[in-house]
Amino acid sequence: MCAMVDADSIALEEDGCLKVAYRMYWLCYHIHTYKKTLVALVNGISMGGGAALMVLMKFSVVTEKTVFATPKASVEFHTDCGFSYLHSHLPGYLGEYLALTGARLNGKELVVAKWATHFVPSEEAEARKEGNGWIGSVLKSLKRSSPTALKITL
């Protein structure tokens, strides 16, 4: 199971696994601490390393078509990309459940778990897809949430 990296390059390189792990954790850390606002627009599947990147963004916009999971939890002993930290900060026993089962969450569940900040119906997103007109309403709600961050970014 390898979606983000080339498995052959890991196997052939000396210290290949270490380099890949370092790069991924480095990227996650810098996304989380980046001074400018980053926005994730998720209208489909977000799993593993991609899911880790989405959760760390200041704003994550999801739809009902969003499927979020950490599948490594269901086939290995632990998740990667800092999910042990992220799972431990979820409400109740949700983090433990996701870490042990690798269960999937949809867009509305991500908003409730506070791993996504905004929910946009996919019909609205698809109807305004041409010219990205739908982003205007999302940017307005982001501006209400954090006007200073948006001003600095744009």
XYZ file of N, CA, C and O in Angstrom:
616
model
N 0.855 -1.170 0.000
C 0.000 0.000 0.000
C 0.897 1.228 0.000
O 1.525 1.543 1.000
N 1.005 1.879 -1.130
C 1.898 3.021 -1.230
C 1.361 3.975 -2.289
O 1.434 3.667 -3.474
N 0.820 5.097 -1.885
C 0.225 6.022 -2.842
C 1.063 7.281 -3.039
O 1.060 7.851 -4.097
N 1.770 7.714 -2.016
C 2.467 8.995 -2.106
C 3.914 8.877 -2.535
O 4.525 9.848 -2.915
N 4.502 7.713 -2.437
C 5.921 7.576 -2.742
C 6.146 6.409 -3.689
O 5.337 5.499 -3.781
N 7.270 6.440 -4.361
C 7.650 5.364 -5.255
C 8.339 4.277 -4.435
O 9.450 4.469 -3.943
N 7.686 3.134 -4.275
C 8.202 2.063 -3.424
C 9.540 1.539 -3.907
O 10.397 1.163 -3.100
N 9.777 1.510 -5.221
C 11.054 1.025 -5.744
C 12.210 1.917 -5.307
O 13.288 1.434 -4.962
N 11.999 3.220 -5.329
C 13.086 4.130 -4.939
C 13.428 3.976 -3.464
O 14.574 4.154 -3.070
N 12.441 3.644 -2.644
C 12.710 3.425 -1.226
C 13.556 2.168 -1.047
O 14.537 2.162 -0.306
N 13.193 1.122 -1.748
C 13.888 -0.159 -1.599
C 15.315 -0.095 -2.135
O 16.216 -0.732 -1.587
N 15.552 0.651 -3.185
C 16.864 0.681 -3.822
C 17.831 1.658 -3.168
O 19.031 1.488 -3.253
N 17.323 2.686 -2.542
C 18.174 3.695 -1.918
C 18.624 3.259 -0.531
O 17.870 2.615 0.204
N 19.824 3.668 -0.177
C 20.272 3.450 1.189
C 19.563 4.476 2.064
O 19.486 5.649 1.727
N 19.025 4.047 3.148
C 18.240 4.902 4.049
C 17.022 5.512 3.348
O 16.575 6.603 3.683
N 16.462 4.816 2.357
C 15.317 5.322 1.604
C 14.098 5.562 2.467
O 13.436 6.584 2.352
N 13.798 4.614 3.353
C 12.620 4.768 4.233
C 12.779 5.955 5.161
O 11.832 6.707 5.385
N 13.961 6.122 5.687
C 14.227 7.235 6.592
C 14.040 8.569 5.878
O 13.429 9.494 6.410
N 14.528 8.654 4.631
C 14.397 9.901 3.868
C 12.934 10.226 3.578
O 12.513 11.376 3.701
N 12.163 9.225 3.204
C 10.746 9.447 2.896
C 9.994 9.885 4.145
O 9.211 10.831 4.113
N 10.234 9.208 5.259
C 9.567 9.577 6.509
C 9.956 10.995 6.921
O 9.107 11.798 7.322
N 11.227 11.315 6.810
C 11.689 12.660 7.169
C 11.004 13.713 6.309
O 10.528 14.721 6.811
N 10.945 13.470 5.002
C 10.318 14.449 4.092
C 8.840 14.654 4.411
O 8.339 15.776 4.380
N 8.146 13.569 4.702
C 6.713 13.691 4.978
C 6.463 14.437 6.284
O 5.615 15.322 6.350
N 7.216 14.098 7.334
C 7.045 14.795 8.601
C 7.478 16.250 8.480
O 6.883 17.145 9.073
N 8.512 16.511 7.690
C 8.969 17.875 7.461
C 7.855 18.680 6.788
O 7.547 19.797 7.196
N 7.238 18.092 5.753
C 6.158 18.767 5.042
C 4.966 19.032 5.962
O 4.422 20.140 5.993
N 4.565 18.035 6.741
C 3.439 18.212 7.676
C 3.735 19.316 8.682
O 2.889 20.165 8.965
N 4.938 19.328 9.221
C 5.318 20.349 10.200
C 5.260 21.742 9.575
O 4.713 22.681 10.164
N 5.806 21.890 8.378
C 5.852 23.214 7.759
C 4.474 23.691 7.292
O 4.213 24.891 7.321
N 3.626 22.792 6.903
C 2.253 23.197 6.572
C 1.547 23.682 7.833
O 0.858 24.698 7.823
N 1.741 22.978 8.933
C 1.079 23.345 10.189
C 1.593 24.667 10.751
O 0.848 25.414 11.387
N 2.849 24.994 10.514
C 3.439 26.208 11.081
C 3.614 27.327 10.055
O 4.158 28.375 10.387
N 3.148 27.133 8.832
C 3.305 28.134 7.780
C 2.536 29.395 8.142
O 1.416 29.335 8.624
N 3.132 30.543 7.918
C 2.526 31.813 8.337
C 1.328 32.219 7.470
O 0.389 32.806 7.963
N 1.355 31.897 6.198
C 0.229 32.251 5.330
C -0.850 31.188 5.435
O -0.578 30.036 5.708
N -2.070 31.597 5.177
C -3.205 30.690 5.288
C -3.261 29.752 4.086
O -3.175 30.195 2.950
N -3.416 28.458 4.370
C -3.591 27.456 3.330
C -5.007 26.903 3.433
O -5.530 26.720 4.528
N -5.631 26.636 2.295
C -6.996 26.128 2.259
C -7.010 24.811 1.485
O -6.486 24.741 0.373
N -7.599 23.780 2.075
C -7.771 22.501 1.390
C -9.209 22.409 0.892
O -10.144 22.592 1.658
N -9.383 22.137 -0.398
C -10.701 21.937 -0.993
C -10.798 20.450 -1.326
O -10.127 19.974 -2.226
N -11.643 19.727 -0.592
C -11.714 18.273 -0.738
C -13.110 17.875 -1.201
O -14.075 18.027 -0.473
N -13.176 17.345 -2.417
C -14.448 16.895 -2.980
C -14.262 15.476 -3.502
O -14.545 15.165 -4.639
N -13.718 14.621 -2.666
C -13.432 13.244 -3.066
C -12.710 12.522 -1.954
O -12.931 12.785 -0.778
N -11.785 11.652 -2.328
C -11.099 10.801 -1.363
C -9.853 11.490 -0.824
O -9.053 12.035 -1.575
N -9.687 11.455 0.476
C -8.499 11.970 1.146
C -8.054 10.930 2.168
O -8.685 10.763 3.202
N -6.984 10.217 1.847
C -6.531 9.129 2.718
C -5.036 9.220 2.977
O -4.288 9.757 2.167
N -4.617 8.665 4.101
C -3.199 8.552 4.421
C -2.504 9.889 4.524
O -2.946 10.790 5.229
N -1.403 10.015 3.785
C -0.615 11.244 3.821
C -1.384 12.452 3.341
O -1.242 13.548 3.876
N -2.238 12.294 2.342
C -3.073 13.400 1.870
C -4.044 13.856 2.938
O -4.327 15.044 3.085
N -4.557 12.908 3.710
C -5.457 13.247 4.812
C -4.704 14.032 5.880
O -5.236 14.981 6.455
N -3.470 13.651 6.128
C -2.662 14.367 7.123
C -2.439 15.807 6.701
O -2.484 16.716 7.527
N -2.207 16.021 5.423
C -2.005 17.384 4.937
C -3.282 18.202 5.062
O -3.245 19.374 5.425
N -4.432 17.593 4.773
C -5.710 18.291 4.848
C -6.014 18.735 6.280
O -6.442 19.863 6.508
N -5.810 17.862 7.241
C -6.157 18.145 8.627
C -5.319 19.296 9.182
O -5.792 20.082 9.996
N -4.090 19.430 8.727
C -3.185 20.452 9.262
C -3.435 21.847 8.711
O -2.911 22.817 9.233
N -4.219 21.968 7.655
C -4.479 23.280 7.059
C -5.391 24.106 7.958
O -6.213 23.565 8.686
N -5.224 25.417 7.883
C -6.054 26.293 8.716
C -7.526 26.169 8.333
O -8.399 26.175 9.187
N -7.800 26.056 7.043
C -9.172 25.899 6.563
C -9.258 24.676 5.661
O -8.432 24.506 4.767
N -10.252 23.830 5.899
C -10.523 22.677 5.051
C -11.994 22.710 4.662
O -12.862 22.700 5.527
N -12.261 22.758 3.369
C -13.622 22.802 2.853
C -13.937 21.424 2.290
O -13.220 20.924 1.426
N -15.000 20.792 2.790
C -15.368 19.440 2.369
C -16.792 19.426 1.830
O -17.564 20.351 2.054
N -17.127 18.339 1.116
C -18.479 18.136 0.590
C -18.984 16.783 1.085
O -18.259 16.060 1.769
N -20.218 16.436 0.702
C -20.724 15.115 1.106
C -20.045 14.000 0.332
O -20.130 12.836 0.711
N -19.324 14.334 -0.742
C -18.572 13.331 -1.499
C -17.209 13.034 -0.875
O -16.508 12.135 -1.315
N -16.832 13.789 0.133
C -15.538 13.592 0.779
C -15.520 12.283 1.556
O -16.440 11.991 2.318
N -14.475 11.514 1.345
C -14.232 10.288 2.111
C -12.849 10.426 2.720
O -11.862 10.616 2.017
N -12.780 10.356 4.022
C -11.535 10.547 4.759
C -11.219 9.270 5.527
O -12.086 8.695 6.169
N -9.986 8.823 5.450
C -9.612 7.615 6.193
C -8.105 7.553 6.383
O -7.339 8.206 5.660
N -7.709 6.777 7.358
C -6.302 6.433 7.553
C -6.213 4.912 7.418
O -6.211 4.202 8.422
N -6.143 4.408 6.188
C -6.228 2.970 5.970
C -5.086 2.166 6.574
O -5.247 0.981 6.834
N -3.952 2.797 6.806
C -2.836 2.057 7.400
C -3.181 1.537 8.793
O -2.636 0.548 9.240
N -4.103 2.228 9.467
C -4.498 1.788 10.808
C -5.155 0.411 10.771
O -5.072 -0.337 11.736
N -5.800 0.078 9.662
C -6.481 -1.211 9.599
C -5.580 -2.347 9.121
O -5.945 -3.506 9.252
N -4.397 -2.036 8.569
C -3.510 -3.093 8.082
C -2.161 -3.130 8.792
O -1.389 -4.055 8.608
N -1.856 -2.127 9.588
C -0.578 -2.066 10.284
C -0.808 -1.813 11.767
O -1.918 -1.752 12.244
N 0.276 -1.591 12.464
C 0.185 -1.360 13.904
C -0.090 0.089 14.267
O -0.559 0.380 15.338
N 0.238 1.013 13.400
C 0.039 2.427 13.734
C -0.131 3.239 12.460
O 0.213 2.810 11.367
N -0.648 4.443 12.622
C -0.782 5.366 11.493
C 0.475 6.209 11.416
O 1.267 6.256 12.357
N 0.654 6.889 10.310
C 1.828 7.731 10.155
C 1.424 9.193 10.060
O 0.280 9.550 10.313
N 2.363 10.041 9.710
C 2.127 11.467 9.444
C 1.578 12.219 10.649
O 0.790 13.142 10.497
N 1.937 11.813 11.838
C 1.504 12.532 13.019
C 0.091 12.241 13.465
O -0.452 12.949 14.311
N -0.547 11.214 12.911
C -1.921 10.934 13.289
C -2.055 10.463 14.733
O -3.124 10.574 15.315
N -0.996 9.949 15.321
C -1.105 9.578 16.739
C -1.389 10.829 17.580
O -2.190 10.791 18.502
N -0.779 11.944 17.202
C -1.053 13.215 17.875
C -2.465 13.698 17.550
O -3.220 14.099 18.435
N -2.821 13.659 16.276
C -4.128 14.159 15.855
C -5.266 13.332 16.441
O -6.277 13.875 16.878
N -5.117 12.012 16.461
C -6.160 11.144 17.039
C -6.351 11.429 18.524
O -7.471 11.398 19.030
N -5.268 11.702 19.223
C -5.371 11.921 20.670
C -6.102 13.210 21.023
O -6.510 13.387 22.165
N -6.285 14.097 20.065
C -6.968 15.361 20.332
C -8.420 15.387 19.845
O -9.065 16.430 19.883
N -8.921 14.261 19.400
C -10.328 14.188 19.001
C -11.215 14.013 20.230
O -10.772 13.477 21.241
N -12.471 14.444 20.153
C -13.364 14.333 21.310
C -13.714 12.874 21.633
O -13.810 12.028 20.741
N -13.900 12.617 22.926
C -14.322 11.284 23.381
C -13.350 10.196 22.973
O -12.142 10.361 23.065
N -13.905 9.093 22.522
C -13.085 7.962 22.101
C -12.986 7.853 20.573
O -12.565 6.818 20.061
N -13.354 8.912 19.870
C -13.316 8.880 18.417
C -11.904 8.632 17.896
O -11.704 7.838 16.979
N -10.920 9.287 18.487
C -9.535 9.099 18.058
C -9.059 7.670 18.226
O -8.419 7.109 17.333
N -9.384 7.074 19.360
C -9.000 5.673 19.597
C -9.687 4.760 18.591
O -9.070 3.838 18.048
N -10.966 5.002 18.343
C -11.716 4.184 17.403
C -11.111 4.264 15.998
O -10.890 3.244 15.344
N -10.814 5.482 15.539
C -10.241 5.641 14.203
C -8.843 5.035 14.113
O -8.484 4.429 13.104
N -8.056 5.190 15.170
C -6.695 4.646 15.172
C -6.694 3.127 15.143
O -5.822 2.515 14.531
N -7.659 2.509 15.791
C -7.697 1.048 15.855
C -8.376 0.402 14.651
O -8.046 -0.721 14.283
N -9.316 1.102 14.038
C -10.090 0.479 12.966
C -9.792 1.021 11.575
O -10.062 0.340 10.593
N -9.278 2.224 11.471
C -9.089 2.839 10.162
C -10.402 3.192 9.500
O -10.497 3.277 8.278
N -11.451 3.400 10.295
C -12.786 3.696 9.769
C -12.772 4.991 8.953
O -11.914 5.845 9.130
N -13.747 5.109 8.068
C -13.863 6.276 7.201
C -14.831 7.299 7.786
O -15.772 6.940 8.470
N -14.563 8.559 7.469
C -15.457 9.649 7.861
C -15.918 10.372 6.598
O -15.160 10.488 5.638
N -17.146 10.877 6.622
C -17.615 11.681 5.497
C -17.426 13.165 5.834
O -16.932 13.517 6.900
N -17.834 14.043 4.924
C -17.611 15.473 5.102
C -18.238 16.057 6.352
O -17.593 16.792 7.098
N -19.507 15.719 6.616
C -20.172 16.263 7.803
C -19.531 15.751 9.086
O -19.412 16.488 10.063
N -19.102 14.504 9.092
C -18.429 13.952 10.279
C -17.084 14.635 10.515
O -16.691 14.838 11.658
N -16.396 15.018 9.443
C -15.128 15.734 9.583
C -15.341 17.103 10.223
O -14.540 17.540 11.048
N -16.428 17.763 9.865
C -16.724 19.073 10.456
C -17.051 18.913 11.937
O -16.583 19.687 12.775
N -17.838 17.900 12.284
C -18.187 17.654 13.688
C -16.933 17.319 14.503
O -16.774 17.775 15.635
N -16.022 16.540 13.908
C -14.778 16.172 14.601
C -13.768 17.322 14.612
O -12.710 17.214 15.214
N -14.076 18.421 13.923
C -13.231 19.605 13.822
C -11.936 19.338 13.050
O -10.930 19.982 13.276
N -11.987 18.380 12.142
C -10.871 18.151 11.221
C -11.116 18.864 9.903
O -10.253 18.891 9.047
N -12.297 19.429 9.716
C -12.612 20.286 8.576
C -13.353 21.494 9.137
O -14.043 21.392 10.146
N -13.185 22.622 8.474
C -13.787 23.845 9.008
C -15.080 24.234 8.317
O -15.918 24.893 8.919
N -15.255 23.851 7.052
C -16.429 24.277 6.296
C -16.990 23.117 5.484
O -16.242 22.280 4.981
N -18.324 23.129 5.351
C -19.013 22.137 4.530
C -19.753 22.867 3.421
O -20.494 23.812 3.685
N -19.525 22.451 2.170
C -20.209 23.022 1.018
C -20.876 21.868 0.271
O -20.204 20.891 -0.064
N -22.194 21.937 0.011
C -22.834 20.866 -0.766
C -22.188 20.747 -2.149
O -21.884 21.756 -2.786
N -21.981 19.525 -2.596
C -21.289 19.326 -3.875
C -22.088 19.865 -5.058
O -21.501 20.268 -6.054
N -23.437 19.891 -4.949
C -24.235 20.464 -6.036
C -23.873 21.929 -6.233
O -23.767 22.413 -7.346
N -23.702 22.630 -5.128
C -23.336 24.043 -5.205
C -21.943 24.188 -5.798
O -21.700 25.052 -6.640
N -21.040 23.344 -5.385
C -19.681 23.402 -5.903
C -19.651 23.061 -7.388
O -18.976 23.732 -8.171
N -20.397 22.042 -7.797
C -20.424 21.629 -9.200
C -21.156 22.646 -10.070
O -20.757 22.900 -11.203
N -22.233 23.234 -9.553
C -23.015 24.199 -10.334
C -22.199 25.442 -10.649
O -22.368 26.050 -11.705
N -21.338 25.800 -9.758
C -20.530 27.012 -9.945
C -19.091 26.701 -10.314
O -18.226 27.545 -10.186
N -18.844 25.478 -10.731
C -17.482 25.043 -11.023
C -16.839 25.871 -12.132
O -15.662 26.207 -12.061
N -17.615 26.207 -13.141
C -17.067 26.973 -14.247
C -16.651 28.348 -13.742
O -17.450 29.100 -13.200
N -15.385 28.653 -13.878
C -14.870 29.930 -13.402
C -14.653 29.962 -11.901
O -14.318 30.984 -11.347
N -14.837 28.829 -11.238
C -14.667 28.739 -9.788
C -15.494 29.771 -9.043
O -15.063 30.336 -8.044
N -16.709 30.051 -9.512
C -17.590 31.025 -8.878
C -17.986 30.642 -7.464
O -18.235 31.510 -6.637
N -18.018 29.351 -7.164
C -18.448 28.915 -5.839
C -17.463 29.300 -4.752
O -17.815 29.401 -3.590
N -16.230 29.566 -5.129
C -15.223 29.881 -4.115
C -15.522 31.225 -3.445
O -15.117 31.453 -2.308
N -16.277 32.093 -4.124
C -16.608 33.398 -3.542
C -17.344 33.278 -2.223
O -17.000 33.951 -1.246
N -18.355 32.399 -2.171
C -19.108 32.243 -0.920
C -18.236 31.612 0.166
O -18.342 31.959 1.340
N -17.347 30.708 -0.244
C -16.444 30.087 0.732
C -15.464 31.118 1.270
O -15.221 31.194 2.478
N -14.921 31.959 0.392
C -13.990 32.993 0.845
C -14.672 33.986 1.782
O -14.059 34.453 2.740
N -15.961 34.296 1.509
C -16.691 35.197 2.408
C -16.817 34.594 3.802
O -16.630 35.278 4.805
N -17.115 33.283 3.872
C -17.226 32.663 5.192
C -15.859 32.556 5.865
O -15.751 32.682 7.079
N -14.801 32.347 5.073
C -13.453 32.330 5.643
C -13.084 33.718 6.171
O -12.436 33.846 7.204
N -13.514 34.744 5.452
C -13.229 36.118 5.872
C -13.904 36.429 7.200
O -13.330 37.090 8.063
N -15.134 35.907 7.389
C -15.816 36.096 8.672
C -15.061 35.366 9.785
O -14.971 35.850 10.894
N -14.512 34.185 9.462
C -13.814 33.387 10.469
C -12.485 34.008 10.867
O -12.124 34.028 12.032
N -11.723 34.468 9.869
C -10.388 34.998 10.140
C -10.044 36.073 9.117
O -9.291 35.826 8.181
N -10.560 37.280 9.288
C -10.327 38.340 8.297
C -8.866 38.725 8.149
O -8.394 38.991 7.058
N -8.124 38.730 9.228
C -6.716 39.120 9.168
C -5.906 38.128 8.373
O -5.092 38.483 7.535
N -6.129 36.832 8.613
C -5.390 35.788 7.898
C -5.671 35.868 6.407
O -4.753 35.735 5.586
N -6.919 36.090 6.022
C -7.258 36.185 4.611
C -6.652 37.438 3.982
O -6.193 37.404 2.851
N -6.619 38.533 4.729
C -6.057 39.784 4.214
C -4.567 39.615 3.935
O -4.062 40.050 2.905
N -3.872 38.946 4.842
C -2.439 38.720 4.676
C -2.175 37.810 3.478
O -1.262 38.044 2.693
N -2.992 36.773 3.330
C -2.806 35.799 2.263
C -3.106 36.386 0.889
O -2.374 36.176 -0.060
N -4.230 37.096 0.781
C -4.639 37.620 -0.521
C -4.042 38.972 -0.760
O -3.845 39.458 -1.773
